[in-house]
mmCIF file of C-alpha atoms in Angstrom:
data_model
loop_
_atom_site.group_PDB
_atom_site.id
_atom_site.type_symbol
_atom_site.label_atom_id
_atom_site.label_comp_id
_atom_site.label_asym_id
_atom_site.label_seq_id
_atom_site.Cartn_x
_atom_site.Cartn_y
_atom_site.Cartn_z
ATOM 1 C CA UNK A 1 0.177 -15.622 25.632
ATOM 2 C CA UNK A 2 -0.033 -11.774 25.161
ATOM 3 C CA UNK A 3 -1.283 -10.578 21.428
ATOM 4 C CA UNK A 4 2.435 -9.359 20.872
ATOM 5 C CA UNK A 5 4.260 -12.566 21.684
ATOM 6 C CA UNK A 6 1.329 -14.285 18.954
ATOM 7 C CA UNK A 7 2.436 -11.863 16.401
ATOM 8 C CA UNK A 8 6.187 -12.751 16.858
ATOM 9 C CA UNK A 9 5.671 -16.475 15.945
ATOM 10 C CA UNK A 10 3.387 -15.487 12.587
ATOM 11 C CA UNK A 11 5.530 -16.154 9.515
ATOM 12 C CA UNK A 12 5.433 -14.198 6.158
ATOM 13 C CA UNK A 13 6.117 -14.791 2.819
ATOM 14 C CA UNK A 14 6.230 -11.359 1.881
ATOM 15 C CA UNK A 15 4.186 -10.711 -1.818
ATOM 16 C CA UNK A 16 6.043 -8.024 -3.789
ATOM 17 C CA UNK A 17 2.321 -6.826 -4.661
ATOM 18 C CA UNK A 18 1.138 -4.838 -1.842
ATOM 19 C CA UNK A 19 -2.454 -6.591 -0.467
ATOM 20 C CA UNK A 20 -3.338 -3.325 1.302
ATOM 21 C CA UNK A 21 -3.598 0.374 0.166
ATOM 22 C CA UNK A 22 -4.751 3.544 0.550
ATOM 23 C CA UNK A 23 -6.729 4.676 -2.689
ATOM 24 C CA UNK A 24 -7.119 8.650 -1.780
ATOM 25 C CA UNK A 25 -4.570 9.408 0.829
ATOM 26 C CA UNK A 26 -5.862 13.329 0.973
ATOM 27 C CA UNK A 27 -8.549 11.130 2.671
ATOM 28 C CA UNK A 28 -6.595 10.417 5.328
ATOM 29 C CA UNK A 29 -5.614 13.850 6.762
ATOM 30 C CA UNK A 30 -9.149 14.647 6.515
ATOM 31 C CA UNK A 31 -10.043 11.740 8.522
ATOM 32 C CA UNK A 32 -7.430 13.339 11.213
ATOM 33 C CA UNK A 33 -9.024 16.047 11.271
ATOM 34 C CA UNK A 34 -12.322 14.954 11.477
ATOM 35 C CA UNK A 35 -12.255 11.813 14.117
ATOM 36 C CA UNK A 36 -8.578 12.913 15.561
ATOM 37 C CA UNK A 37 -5.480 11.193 15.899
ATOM 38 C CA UNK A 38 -4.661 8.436 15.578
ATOM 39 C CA UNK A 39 -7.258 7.695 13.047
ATOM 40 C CA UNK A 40 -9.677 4.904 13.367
ATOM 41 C CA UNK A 41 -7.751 2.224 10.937
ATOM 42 C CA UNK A 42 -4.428 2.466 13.090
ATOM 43 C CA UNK A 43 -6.515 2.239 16.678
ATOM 44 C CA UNK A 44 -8.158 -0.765 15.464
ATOM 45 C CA UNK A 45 -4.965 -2.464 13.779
ATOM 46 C CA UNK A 46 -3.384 -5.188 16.113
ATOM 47 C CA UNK A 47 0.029 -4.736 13.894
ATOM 48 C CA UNK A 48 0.859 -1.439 13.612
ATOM 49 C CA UNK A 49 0.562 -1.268 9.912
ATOM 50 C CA UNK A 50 -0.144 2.179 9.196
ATOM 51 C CA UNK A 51 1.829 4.910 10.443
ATOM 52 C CA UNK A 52 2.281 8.728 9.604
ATOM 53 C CA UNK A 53 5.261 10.298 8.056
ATOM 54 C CA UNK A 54 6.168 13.770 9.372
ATOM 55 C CA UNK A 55 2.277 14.355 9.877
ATOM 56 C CA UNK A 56 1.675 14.883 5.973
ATOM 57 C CA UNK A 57 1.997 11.313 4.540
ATOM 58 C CA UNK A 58 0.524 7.800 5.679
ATOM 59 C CA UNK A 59 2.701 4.901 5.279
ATOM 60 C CA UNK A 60 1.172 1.316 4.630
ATOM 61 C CA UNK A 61 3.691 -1.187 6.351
ATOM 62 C CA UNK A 62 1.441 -4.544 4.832
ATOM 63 C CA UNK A 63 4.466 -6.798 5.635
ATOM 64 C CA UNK A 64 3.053 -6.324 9.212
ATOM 65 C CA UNK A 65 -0.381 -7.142 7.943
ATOM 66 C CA UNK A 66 -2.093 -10.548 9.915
ATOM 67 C CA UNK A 67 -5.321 -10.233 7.902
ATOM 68 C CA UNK A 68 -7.628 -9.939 10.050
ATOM 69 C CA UNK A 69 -9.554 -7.048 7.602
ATOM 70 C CA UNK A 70 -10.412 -4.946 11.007
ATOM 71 C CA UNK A 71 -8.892 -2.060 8.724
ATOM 72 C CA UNK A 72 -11.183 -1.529 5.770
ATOM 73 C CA UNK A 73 -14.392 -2.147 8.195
ATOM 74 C CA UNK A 74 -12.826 0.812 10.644
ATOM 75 C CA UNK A 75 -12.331 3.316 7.608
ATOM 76 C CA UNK A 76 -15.068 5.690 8.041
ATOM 77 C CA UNK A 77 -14.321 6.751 4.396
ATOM 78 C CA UNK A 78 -13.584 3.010 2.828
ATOM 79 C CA UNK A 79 -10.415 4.707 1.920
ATOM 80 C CA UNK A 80 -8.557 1.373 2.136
ATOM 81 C CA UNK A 81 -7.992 -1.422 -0.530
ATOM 82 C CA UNK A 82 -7.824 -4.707 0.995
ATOM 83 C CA UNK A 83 -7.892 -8.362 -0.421
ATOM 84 C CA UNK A 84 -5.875 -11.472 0.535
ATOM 85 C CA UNK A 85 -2.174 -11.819 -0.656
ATOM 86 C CA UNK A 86 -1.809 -13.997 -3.792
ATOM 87 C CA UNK A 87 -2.030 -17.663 -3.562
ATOM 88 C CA UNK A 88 1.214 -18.995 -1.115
ATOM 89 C CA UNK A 89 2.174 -15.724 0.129
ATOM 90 C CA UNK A 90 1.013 -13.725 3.464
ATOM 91 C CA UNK A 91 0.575 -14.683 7.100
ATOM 92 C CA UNK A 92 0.903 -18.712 8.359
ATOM 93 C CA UNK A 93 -0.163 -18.903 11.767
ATOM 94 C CA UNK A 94 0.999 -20.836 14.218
ATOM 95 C CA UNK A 95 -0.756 -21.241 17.016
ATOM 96 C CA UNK A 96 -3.621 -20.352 15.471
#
């Protein structure tokens, strides 16, 4: 089964509290133009949850988030926030 089929049968209970975020996001342009586009966090990220806005502004999608923490280990500035959704809420995985 191919990584994006797996990813269509996660379920989420969506948290209204974001689990991920970006605490400086002038960071983040100068991580473009340091290590290039895309940036290291979105390479690495099997869900496509971040994503730039008109080139000026990075957008955290964390509904998309399965977890996996690949993100905050791939910052080369540990410009992200990460930590597990509350209790209940997040990714259930099916096959595994």
């Amino acid at each position: 089964m191919r990584i994006e089929e797996r990813l269509y049968t996660l379920r989420y209970k969506r948290d209204e509290k974001p689990h991920l975020s970006i605490i400086e996001p002038n960071k983040c342009q100068k991580c473009a133009e340091i290590n290039g586009v895309p940036e290291p966090c979105i390479v690495v990220c099997p869900a496509n949850v971040y994503s730039w806005v008109d080139n000026n502004r990075i957008v955290v999608s964390y509904e998309n988030c399965v977890e996996c923490g690949a993100c905050r280990i791939a910052c080369p500035f540990d410009n992200i926030s990460w930590k597990y959704p509350r209790y209940g809420l997040g990714g259930a995985f099916r096959y595994g």
